[in-house]
Amino acid sequence: AVRTNHVHLVVGYAGLEPERMLQLLKARATRALRERRLVAADRPVWVDGPGSRRYLWTEADVADAATYVREYQDQPR
């Protein structure tokens, strides 16, 4: 779910550490934004820091996270 100032993703295990997966996703998104001239080459895209990661250990955890991303992220918790 792409928001105006952040992105929510639920990613299944892809054989990579979550930190590496986040790094690759940010790099690809940055490249796409710059290629489309949506962000100038001299402007930062991401805030400092690694970004947020949650480990989802069960199928129920994955299902709950995906439901939140699709349907509930605009509602207060």
CSV table of C-alpha atoms in Angstrom, one decimal, residues 8-22 24-25 53-59 61-63 65-66 69-70:
chain,number,residue,atom,x,y,z
A,8,HIS,CA,3.4,-0.6,3.7
A,9,LEU,CA,4.5,-4.0,2.4
A,10,VAL,CA,4.0,-7.6,3.5
A,11,VAL,CA,6.8,-9.7,1.9
A,12,GLY,CA,7.1,-13.4,2.1
A,13,TYR,CA,10.5,-15.0,2.7
A,14,ALA,CA,12.6,-14.6,-0.4
A,15,GLY,CA,15.8,-16.1,0.9
A,16,LEU,CA,17.1,-12.8,2.1
A,17,GLU,CA,17.5,-11.2,5.5
A,18,PRO,CA,14.8,-8.6,6.1
A,19,GLU,CA,17.4,-5.8,6.3
A,20,ARG,CA,18.7,-6.7,2.9
A,21,MET,CA,15.2,-7.0,1.4
A,22,LEU,CA,14.3,-3.5,2.7
A,24,LEU,CA,16.8,-3.7,-2.2
A,25,LEU,CA,13.2,-2.5,-2.2
A,53,ARG,CA,10.4,-4.3,10.0
A,54,ARG,CA,8.2,-6.8,11.8
A,55,TYR,CA,8.8,-10.5,11.8
A,56,LEU,CA,5.7,-12.5,11.1
A,57,TRP,CA,6.2,-16.0,12.4
A,58,THR,CA,2.9,-17.7,11.6
A,59,GLU,CA,0.4,-17.8,8.7
A,61,ASP,CA,0.5,-13.2,11.5
A,62,VAL,CA,1.0,-12.8,7.8
A,63,ALA,CA,-2.8,-12.8,7.1
A,65,ALA,CA,-0.6,-7.9,8.5
A,66,ALA,CA,-1.9,-8.2,5.0
A,69,VAL,CA,-2.2,-3.1,5.0
A,70,ARG,CA,-5.2,-3.6,2.6
